[in-house]
Amino acid sequence: MRKTFFVDGSLIHDIPTLYDEINRVFMVSENWKLGPSLDAFNDMLYGGYGAIKGDEPVDLIWLNFEQNKKALGIDTTRTWYLEKLKSPSVFNSELFMHKLEALENGTGQTYFDILLEIISGHRNITLIPR
């Protein structure tokens, strides 16, 4: 039996509201919430916690997909990378500088692209953009 989840993209305007929506959809039965972490998002999709259990089949219907592609696009990603660069003792500055340069020259991934790559790495999850 496939589970179906709906991400309401009309509620997503930036990275914090993305994680608000992820928590609303996937973490409702947990007594804690995911922070803004791509690694945590990826771990959650493996089914170790939250609404997905193991590798069960899942349909992920993402409403307002195109709107979110823009909201989590170049400007948001640039700001995200610049924030990482402010903490060189925590983050690999050289890596994030290269990622920022690639973004600026049109060859790098946006935050949205990274999310899609993470989702596509989970064979049990079918993303249905709407």
mmCIF file with all atom_site columns, N, CA and C in Angstrom, residues 45-104:
data_model
loop_
_atom_site.group_PDB
_atom_site.id
_atom_site.type_symbol
_atom_site.label_atom_id
_atom_site.label_alt_id
_atom_site.label_comp_id
_atom_site.label_asym_id
_atom_site.label_entity_id
_atom_site.label_seq_id
_atom_site.pdbx_PDB_ins_code
_atom_site.Cartn_x
_atom_site.Cartn_y
_atom_site.Cartn_z
_atom_site.occupancy
_atom_site.B_iso_or_equiv
_atom_site.pdbx_formal_charge
_atom_site.auth_seq_id
_atom_site.auth_comp_id
_atom_site.auth_asym_id
_atom_site.auth_atom_id
_atom_site.pdbx_PDB_model_num
ATOM 1   N N  . LEU A 1 45  ? 13.851 10.902 4.947   1.00 0.00 ? 45  LEU A N  1
ATOM 2   C CA . LEU A 1 45  ? 13.284 10.184 3.804   1.00 0.00 ? 45  LEU A CA 1
ATOM 3   C C  . LEU A 1 45  ? 13.656 8.702  3.805   1.00 0.00 ? 45  LEU A C  1
ATOM 4   N N  . TYR A 1 46  ? 14.738 8.346  4.489   1.00 0.00 ? 46  TYR A N  1
ATOM 5   C CA . TYR A 1 46  ? 15.090 6.931  4.629   1.00 0.00 ? 46  TYR A CA 1
ATOM 6   C C  . TYR A 1 46  ? 14.100 6.191  5.515   1.00 0.00 ? 46  TYR A C  1
ATOM 7   N N  . GLY A 1 47  ? 13.322 6.937  6.304   1.00 0.00 ? 47  GLY A N  1
ATOM 8   C CA . GLY A 1 47  ? 12.279 6.302  7.095   1.00 0.00 ? 47  GLY A CA 1
ATOM 9   C C  . GLY A 1 47  ? 12.682 5.914  8.495   1.00 0.00 ? 47  GLY A C  1
ATOM 10  N N  . GLY A 1 48  ? 13.726 6.479  9.005   1.00 0.00 ? 48  GLY A N  1
ATOM 11  C CA . GLY A 1 48  ? 14.134 6.157  10.365  1.00 0.00 ? 48  GLY A CA 1
ATOM 12  C C  . GLY A 1 48  ? 13.290 6.848  11.422  1.00 0.00 ? 48  GLY A C  1
ATOM 13  N N  . TYR A 1 49  ? 12.643 7.927  11.050  1.00 0.00 ? 49  TYR A N  1
ATOM 14  C CA . TYR A 1 49  ? 11.768 8.669  11.951  1.00 0.00 ? 49  TYR A CA 1
ATOM 15  C C  . TYR A 1 49  ? 10.780 9.444  11.096  1.00 0.00 ? 49  TYR A C  1
ATOM 16  N N  . GLY A 1 50  ? 9.737  9.950  11.715  1.00 0.00 ? 50  GLY A N  1
ATOM 17  C CA . GLY A 1 50  ? 8.722  10.671 10.967  1.00 0.00 ? 50  GLY A CA 1
ATOM 18  C C  . GLY A 1 50  ? 7.695  9.736  10.353  1.00 0.00 ? 50  GLY A C  1
ATOM 19  N N  . ALA A 1 51  ? 6.983  10.234 9.369   1.00 0.00 ? 51  ALA A N  1
ATOM 20  C CA . ALA A 1 51  ? 5.830  9.525  8.804   1.00 0.00 ? 51  ALA A CA 1
ATOM 21  C C  . ALA A 1 51  ? 6.184  8.398  7.841   1.00 0.00 ? 51  ALA A C  1
ATOM 22  N N  . ILE A 1 52  ? 7.382  8.401  7.289   1.00 0.00 ? 52  ILE A N  1
ATOM 23  C CA . ILE A 1 52  ? 7.801  7.338  6.368   1.00 0.00 ? 52  ILE A CA 1
ATOM 24  C C  . ILE A 1 52  ? 8.461  6.241  7.185   1.00 0.00 ? 52  ILE A C  1
ATOM 25  N N  . LYS A 1 53  ? 8.002  5.027  6.971   1.00 0.00 ? 53  LYS A N  1
ATOM 26  C CA . LYS A 1 53  ? 8.534  3.882  7.711   1.00 0.00 ? 53  LYS A CA 1
ATOM 27  C C  . LYS A 1 53  ? 9.365  3.023  6.767   1.00 0.00 ? 53  LYS A C  1
ATOM 28  N N  . GLY A 1 54  ? 10.667 3.041  6.961   1.00 0.00 ? 54  GLY A N  1
ATOM 29  C CA . GLY A 1 54  ? 11.556 2.234  6.125   1.00 0.00 ? 54  GLY A CA 1
ATOM 30  C C  . GLY A 1 54  ? 11.466 2.635  4.664   1.00 0.00 ? 54  GLY A C  1
ATOM 31  N N  . ASP A 1 55  ? 11.495 1.628  3.803   1.00 0.00 ? 55  ASP A N  1
ATOM 32  C CA . ASP A 1 55  ? 11.473 1.902  2.368   1.00 0.00 ? 55  ASP A CA 1
ATOM 33  C C  . ASP A 1 55  ? 10.085 1.663  1.758   1.00 0.00 ? 55  ASP A C  1
ATOM 34  N N  . GLU A 1 56  ? 9.044  1.935  2.547   1.00 0.00 ? 56  GLU A N  1
ATOM 35  C CA . GLU A 1 56  ? 7.692  1.766  2.028   1.00 0.00 ? 56  GLU A CA 1
ATOM 36  C C  . GLU A 1 56  ? 7.467  2.698  0.833   1.00 0.00 ? 56  GLU A C  1
ATOM 37  N N  . PRO A 1 57  ? 6.616  2.302  -0.117  1.00 0.00 ? 57  PRO A N  1
ATOM 38  C CA . PRO A 1 57  ? 6.357  3.145  -1.286  1.00 0.00 ? 57  PRO A CA 1
ATOM 39  C C  . PRO A 1 57  ? 5.579  4.406  -0.921  1.00 0.00 ? 57  PRO A C  1
ATOM 40  N N  . VAL A 1 58  ? 6.044  5.528  -1.449  1.00 0.00 ? 58  VAL A N  1
ATOM 41  C CA . VAL A 1 58  ? 5.474  6.829  -1.120  1.00 0.00 ? 58  VAL A CA 1
ATOM 42  C C  . VAL A 1 58  ? 5.267  7.649  -2.384  1.00 0.00 ? 58  VAL A C  1
ATOM 43  N N  . ASP A 1 59  ? 4.110  8.294  -2.476  1.00 0.00 ? 59  ASP A N  1
ATOM 44  C CA . ASP A 1 59  ? 3.861  9.324  -3.486  1.00 0.00 ? 59  ASP A CA 1
ATOM 45  C C  . ASP A 1 59  ? 3.961  10.659 -2.775  1.00 0.00 ? 59  ASP A C  1
ATOM 46  N N  . LEU A 1 60  ? 4.835  11.510 -3.259  1.00 0.00 ? 60  LEU A N  1
ATOM 47  C CA . LEU A 1 60  ? 5.014  12.845 -2.698  1.00 0.00 ? 60  LEU A CA 1
ATOM 48  C C  . LEU A 1 60  ? 4.483  13.852 -3.706  1.00 0.00 ? 60  LEU A C  1
ATOM 49  N N  . ILE A 1 61  ? 3.290  14.360 -3.433  1.00 0.00 ? 61  ILE A N  1
ATOM 50  C CA . ILE A 1 61  ? 2.660  15.330 -4.317  1.00 0.00 ? 61  ILE A CA 1
ATOM 51  C C  . ILE A 1 61  ? 3.035  16.724 -3.820  1.00 0.00 ? 61  ILE A C  1
ATOM 52  N N  . TRP A 1 62  ? 3.747  17.468 -4.659  1.00 0.00 ? 62  TRP A N  1
ATOM 53  C CA . TRP A 1 62  ? 4.262  18.782 -4.283  1.00 0.00 ? 62  TRP A CA 1
ATOM 54  C C  . TRP A 1 62  ? 3.460  19.836 -5.029  1.00 0.00 ? 62  TRP A C  1
ATOM 55  N N  . LEU A 1 63  ? 2.581  20.506 -4.306  1.00 0.00 ? 63  LEU A N  1
ATOM 56  C CA . LEU A 1 63  ? 1.732  21.544 -4.881  1.00 0.00 ? 63  LEU A CA 1
ATOM 57  C C  . LEU A 1 63  ? 2.517  22.856 -4.990  1.00 0.00 ? 63  LEU A C  1
ATOM 58  N N  . ASN A 1 64  ? 2.232  23.630 -6.022  1.00 0.00 ? 64  ASN A N  1
ATOM 59  C CA . ASN A 1 64  ? 2.923  24.901 -6.289  1.00 0.00 ? 64  ASN A CA 1
ATOM 60  C C  . ASN A 1 64  ? 4.420  24.684 -6.501  1.00 0.00 ? 64  ASN A C  1
ATOM 61  N N  . PHE A 1 65  ? 4.738  23.608 -7.168  1.00 0.00 ? 65  PHE A N  1
ATOM 62  C CA . PHE A 1 65  ? 6.115  23.185 -7.418  1.00 0.00 ? 65  PHE A CA 1
ATOM 63  C C  . PHE A 1 65  ? 6.927  24.280 -8.101  1.00 0.00 ? 65  PHE A C  1
ATOM 64  N N  . GLU A 1 66  ? 6.392  24.863 -9.163  1.00 0.00 ? 66  GLU A N  1
ATOM 65  C CA . GLU A 1 66  ? 7.123  25.891 -9.908  1.00 0.00 ? 66  GLU A CA 1
ATOM 66  C C  . GLU A 1 66  ? 7.369  27.136 -9.065  1.00 0.00 ? 66  GLU A C  1
ATOM 67  N N  . GLN A 1 67  ? 6.410  27.498 -8.242  1.00 0.00 ? 67  GLN A N  1
ATOM 68  C CA . GLN A 1 67  ? 6.569  28.636 -7.333  1.00 0.00 ? 67  GLN A CA 1
ATOM 69  C C  . GLN A 1 67  ? 7.736  28.378 -6.378  1.00 0.00 ? 67  GLN A C  1
ATOM 70  N N  . ASN A 1 68  ? 7.842  27.151 -5.883  1.00 0.00 ? 68  ASN A N  1
ATOM 71  C CA . ASN A 1 68  ? 8.915  26.812 -4.952  1.00 0.00 ? 68  ASN A CA 1
ATOM 72  C C  . ASN A 1 68  ? 10.264 26.706 -5.643  1.00 0.00 ? 68  ASN A C  1
ATOM 73  N N  . LYS A 1 69  ? 10.253 26.326 -6.897  1.00 0.00 ? 69  LYS A N  1
ATOM 74  C CA . LYS A 1 69  ? 11.502 26.297 -7.679  1.00 0.00 ? 69  LYS A CA 1
ATOM 75  C C  . LYS A 1 69  ? 12.111 27.699 -7.706  1.00 0.00 ? 69  LYS A C  1
ATOM 76  N N  . LYS A 1 70  ? 11.268 28.714 -7.828  1.00 0.00 ? 70  LYS A N  1
ATOM 77  C CA . LYS A 1 70  ? 11.740 30.106 -7.824  1.00 0.00 ? 70  LYS A CA 1
ATOM 78  C C  . LYS A 1 70  ? 12.101 30.560 -6.415  1.00 0.00 ? 70  LYS A C  1
ATOM 79  N N  . ALA A 1 71  ? 11.254 30.231 -5.432  1.00 0.00 ? 71  ALA A N  1
ATOM 80  C CA . ALA A 1 71  ? 11.474 30.678 -4.055  1.00 0.00 ? 71  ALA A CA 1
ATOM 81  C C  . ALA A 1 71  ? 12.767 30.106 -3.466  1.00 0.00 ? 71  ALA A C  1
ATOM 82  N N  . LEU A 1 72  ? 13.120 28.899 -3.878  1.00 0.00 ? 72  LEU A N  1
ATOM 83  C CA . LEU A 1 72  ? 14.325 28.235 -3.374  1.00 0.00 ? 72  LEU A CA 1
ATOM 84  C C  . LEU A 1 72  ? 15.406 28.199 -4.449  1.00 0.00 ? 72  LEU A C  1
ATOM 85  N N  . GLY A 1 73  ? 15.385 29.231 -5.285  1.00 0.00 ? 73  GLY A N  1
ATOM 86  C CA . GLY A 1 73  ? 16.289 29.311 -6.425  1.00 0.00 ? 73  GLY A CA 1
ATOM 87  C C  . GLY A 1 73  ? 17.596 30.027 -6.118  1.00 0.00 ? 73  GLY A C  1
ATOM 88  N N  . ILE A 1 74  ? 18.078 30.757 -7.094  1.00 0.00 ? 74  ILE A N  1
ATOM 89  C CA . ILE A 1 74  ? 19.412 31.362 -7.041  1.00 0.00 ? 74  ILE A CA 1
ATOM 90  C C  . ILE A 1 74  ? 19.574 32.326 -5.868  1.00 0.00 ? 74  ILE A C  1
ATOM 91  N N  . ASP A 1 75  ? 18.640 33.240 -5.679  1.00 0.00 ? 75  ASP A N  1
ATOM 92  C CA . ASP A 1 75  ? 18.799 34.237 -4.609  1.00 0.00 ? 75  ASP A CA 1
ATOM 93  C C  . ASP A 1 75  ? 18.842 33.589 -3.229  1.00 0.00 ? 75  ASP A C  1
ATOM 94  N N  . THR A 1 76  ? 17.935 32.675 -2.981  1.00 0.00 ? 76  THR A N  1
ATOM 95  C CA . THR A 1 76  ? 17.898 31.971 -1.693  1.00 0.00 ? 76  THR A CA 1
ATOM 96  C C  . THR A 1 76  ? 19.173 31.164 -1.495  1.00 0.00 ? 76  THR A C  1
ATOM 97  N N  . THR A 1 77  ? 19.616 30.504 -2.548  1.00 0.00 ? 77  THR A N  1
ATOM 98  C CA . THR A 1 77  ? 20.817 29.671 -2.453  1.00 0.00 ? 77  THR A CA 1
ATOM 99  C C  . THR A 1 77  ? 22.050 30.527 -2.219  1.00 0.00 ? 77  THR A C  1
ATOM 100 N N  . ARG A 1 78  ? 22.141 31.655 -2.898  1.00 0.00 ? 78  ARG A N  1
ATOM 101 C CA . ARG A 1 78  ? 23.271 32.573 -2.700  1.00 0.00 ? 78  ARG A CA 1
ATOM 102 C C  . ARG A 1 78  ? 23.337 32.996 -1.226  1.00 0.00 ? 78  ARG A C  1
ATOM 103 N N  . THR A 1 79  ? 22.214 33.396 -0.678  1.00 0.00 ? 79  THR A N  1
ATOM 104 C CA . THR A 1 79  ? 22.162 33.806 0.729   1.00 0.00 ? 79  THR A CA 1
ATOM 105 C C  . THR A 1 79  ? 22.572 32.661 1.646   1.00 0.00 ? 79  THR A C  1
ATOM 106 N N  . TRP A 1 80  ? 22.123 31.465 1.341   1.00 0.00 ? 80  TRP A N  1
ATOM 107 C CA . TRP A 1 80  ? 22.457 30.271 2.134   1.00 0.00 ? 80  TRP A CA 1
ATOM 108 C C  . TRP A 1 80  ? 23.960 30.017 2.116   1.00 0.00 ? 80  TRP A C  1
ATOM 109 N N  . TYR A 1 81  ? 24.565 30.082 0.920   1.00 0.00 ? 81  TYR A N  1
ATOM 110 C CA . TYR A 1 81  ? 26.018 29.888 0.810   1.00 0.00 ? 81  TYR A CA 1
ATOM 111 C C  . TYR A 1 81  ? 26.777 30.993 1.552   1.00 0.00 ? 81  TYR A C  1
ATOM 112 N N  . LEU A 1 82  ? 26.337 32.226 1.415   1.00 0.00 ? 82  LEU A N  1
ATOM 113 C CA . LEU A 1 82  ? 27.011 33.337 2.096   1.00 0.00 ? 82  LEU A CA 1
ATOM 114 C C  . LEU A 1 82  ? 26.959 33.175 3.615   1.00 0.00 ? 82  LEU A C  1
ATOM 115 N N  . GLU A 1 83  ? 25.847 32.656 4.126   1.00 0.00 ? 83  GLU A N  1
ATOM 116 C CA . GLU A 1 83  ? 25.745 32.389 5.568   1.00 0.00 ? 83  GLU A CA 1
ATOM 117 C C  . GLU A 1 83  ? 26.749 31.311 5.990   1.00 0.00 ? 83  GLU A C  1
ATOM 118 N N  . LYS A 1 84  ? 26.898 30.288 5.171   1.00 0.00 ? 84  LYS A N  1
ATOM 119 C CA . LYS A 1 84  ? 27.863 29.224 5.463   1.00 0.00 ? 84  LYS A CA 1
ATOM 120 C C  . LYS A 1 84  ? 29.274 29.802 5.512   1.00 0.00 ? 84  LYS A C  1
ATOM 121 N N  . LEU A 1 85  ? 29.584 30.715 4.602   1.00 0.00 ? 85  LEU A N  1
ATOM 122 C CA . LEU A 1 85  ? 30.922 31.295 4.528   1.00 0.00 ? 85  LEU A CA 1
ATOM 123 C C  . LEU A 1 85  ? 31.255 32.160 5.739   1.00 0.00 ? 85  LEU A C  1
ATOM 124 N N  . LYS A 1 86  ? 30.247 32.587 6.477   1.00 0.00 ? 86  LYS A N  1
ATOM 125 C CA . LYS A 1 86  ? 30.478 33.389 7.686   1.00 0.00 ? 86  LYS A CA 1
ATOM 126 C C  . LYS A 1 86  ? 30.972 32.542 8.855   1.00 0.00 ? 86  LYS A C  1
ATOM 127 N N  . SER A 1 87  ? 30.912 31.216 8.710   1.00 0.00 ? 87  SER A N  1
ATOM 128 C CA . SER A 1 87  ? 31.316 30.318 9.803   1.00 0.00 ? 87  SER A CA 1
ATOM 129 C C  . SER A 1 87  ? 32.368 29.320 9.312   1.00 0.00 ? 87  SER A C  1
ATOM 130 N N  . PRO A 1 88  ? 33.567 29.800 9.001   1.00 0.00 ? 88  PRO A N  1
ATOM 131 C CA . PRO A 1 88  ? 34.591 28.905 8.455   1.00 0.00 ? 88  PRO A CA 1
ATOM 132 C C  . PRO A 1 88  ? 35.053 27.823 9.434   1.00 0.00 ? 88  PRO A C  1
ATOM 133 N N  . SER A 1 89  ? 34.827 28.018 10.714  1.00 0.00 ? 89  SER A N  1
ATOM 134 C CA . SER A 1 89  ? 35.216 26.983 11.671  1.00 0.00 ? 89  SER A CA 1
ATOM 135 C C  . SER A 1 89  ? 34.207 25.831 11.694  1.00 0.00 ? 89  SER A C  1
ATOM 136 N N  . VAL A 1 90  ? 33.028 26.074 11.140  1.00 0.00 ? 90  VAL A N  1
ATOM 137 C CA . VAL A 1 90  ? 31.975 25.056 11.122  1.00 0.00 ? 90  VAL A CA 1
ATOM 138 C C  . VAL A 1 90  ? 31.833 24.436 9.735   1.00 0.00 ? 90  VAL A C  1
ATOM 139 N N  . PHE A 1 91  ? 31.911 25.262 8.712   1.00 0.00 ? 91  PHE A N  1
ATOM 140 C CA . PHE A 1 91  ? 31.675 24.806 7.339   1.00 0.00 ? 91  PHE A CA 1
ATOM 141 C C  . PHE A 1 91  ? 32.952 24.915 6.508   1.00 0.00 ? 91  PHE A C  1
ATOM 142 N N  . ASN A 1 92  ? 33.052 24.076 5.504   1.00 0.00 ? 92  ASN A N  1
ATOM 143 C CA . ASN A 1 92  ? 34.184 24.072 4.588   1.00 0.00 ? 92  ASN A CA 1
ATOM 144 C C  . ASN A 1 92  ? 34.072 25.276 3.647   1.00 0.00 ? 92  ASN A C  1
ATOM 145 N N  . SER A 1 93  ? 34.769 26.344 3.993   1.00 0.00 ? 93  SER A N  1
ATOM 146 C CA . SER A 1 93  ? 34.661 27.592 3.232   1.00 0.00 ? 93  SER A CA 1
ATOM 147 C C  . SER A 1 93  ? 35.049 27.421 1.774   1.00 0.00 ? 93  SER A C  1
ATOM 148 N N  . GLU A 1 94  ? 36.095 26.666 1.526   1.00 0.00 ? 94  GLU A N  1
ATOM 149 C CA . GLU A 1 94  ? 36.542 26.465 0.148   1.00 0.00 ? 94  GLU A CA 1
ATOM 150 C C  . GLU A 1 94  ? 35.455 25.779 -0.683  1.00 0.00 ? 94  GLU A C  1
ATOM 151 N N  . LEU A 1 95  ? 34.846 24.759 -0.121  1.00 0.00 ? 95  LEU A N  1
ATOM 152 C CA . LEU A 1 95  ? 33.771 24.048 -0.816  1.00 0.00 ? 95  LEU A CA 1
ATOM 153 C C  . LEU A 1 95  ? 32.611 24.993 -1.126  1.00 0.00 ? 95  LEU A C  1
ATOM 154 N N  . PHE A 1 96  ? 32.185 25.754 -0.118  1.00 0.00 ? 96  PHE A N  1
ATOM 155 C CA . PHE A 1 96  ? 31.030 26.622 -0.333  1.00 0.00 ? 96  PHE A CA 1
ATOM 156 C C  . PHE A 1 96  ? 31.359 27.805 -1.238  1.00 0.00 ? 96  PHE A C  1
ATOM 157 N N  . MET A 1 97  ? 32.607 28.238 -1.264  1.00 0.00 ? 97  MET A N  1
ATOM 158 C CA . MET A 1 97  ? 33.007 29.282 -2.201  1.00 0.00 ? 97  MET A CA 1
ATOM 159 C C  . MET A 1 97  ? 32.914 28.755 -3.634  1.00 0.00 ? 97  MET A C  1
ATOM 160 N N  . HIS A 1 98  ? 33.363 27.521 -3.848  1.00 0.00 ? 98  HIS A N  1
ATOM 161 C CA . HIS A 1 98  ? 33.263 26.909 -5.183  1.00 0.00 ? 98  HIS A CA 1
ATOM 162 C C  . HIS A 1 98  ? 31.801 26.731 -5.596  1.00 0.00 ? 98  HIS A C  1
ATOM 163 N N  . LYS A 1 99  ? 30.979 26.315 -4.644  1.00 0.00 ? 99  LYS A N  1
ATOM 164 C CA . LYS A 1 99  ? 29.556 26.144 -4.941  1.00 0.00 ? 99  LYS A CA 1
ATOM 165 C C  . LYS A 1 99  ? 28.905 27.485 -5.274  1.00 0.00 ? 99  LYS A C  1
ATOM 166 N N  . LEU A 1 100 ? 29.275 28.528 -4.560  1.00 0.00 ? 100 LEU A N  1
ATOM 167 C CA . LEU A 1 100 ? 28.753 29.867 -4.832  1.00 0.00 ? 100 LEU A CA 1
ATOM 168 C C  . LEU A 1 100 ? 29.203 30.350 -6.206  1.00 0.00 ? 100 LEU A C  1
ATOM 169 N N  . GLU A 1 101 ? 30.458 30.143 -6.545  1.00 0.00 ? 101 GLU A N  1
ATOM 170 C CA . GLU A 1 101 ? 30.967 30.540 -7.860  1.00 0.00 ? 101 GLU A CA 1
ATOM 171 C C  . GLU A 1 101 ? 30.226 29.794 -8.969  1.00 0.00 ? 101 GLU A C  1
ATOM 172 N N  . ALA A 1 102 ? 30.005 28.498 -8.785  1.00 0.00 ? 102 ALA A N  1
ATOM 173 C CA . ALA A 1 102 ? 29.270 27.713 -9.785  1.00 0.00 ? 102 ALA A CA 1
ATOM 174 C C  . ALA A 1 102 ? 27.839 28.224 -9.923  1.00 0.00 ? 102 ALA A C  1
ATOM 175 N N  . LEU A 1 103 ? 27.216 28.550 -8.810  1.00 0.00 ? 103 LEU A N  1
ATOM 176 C CA . LEU A 1 103 ? 25.855 29.098 -8.844  1.00 0.00 ? 103 LEU A CA 1
ATOM 177 C C  . LEU A 1 103 ? 25.841 30.402 -9.637  1.00 0.00 ? 103 LEU A C  1
ATOM 178 N N  . GLU A 1 104 ? 26.802 31.266 -9.344  1.00 0.00 ? 104 GLU A N  1
ATOM 179 C CA . GLU A 1 104 ? 26.860 32.580 -9.995  1.00 0.00 ? 104 GLU A CA 1
ATOM 180 C C  . GLU A 1 104 ? 27.127 32.474 -11.497 1.00 0.00 ? 104 GLU A C  1
#
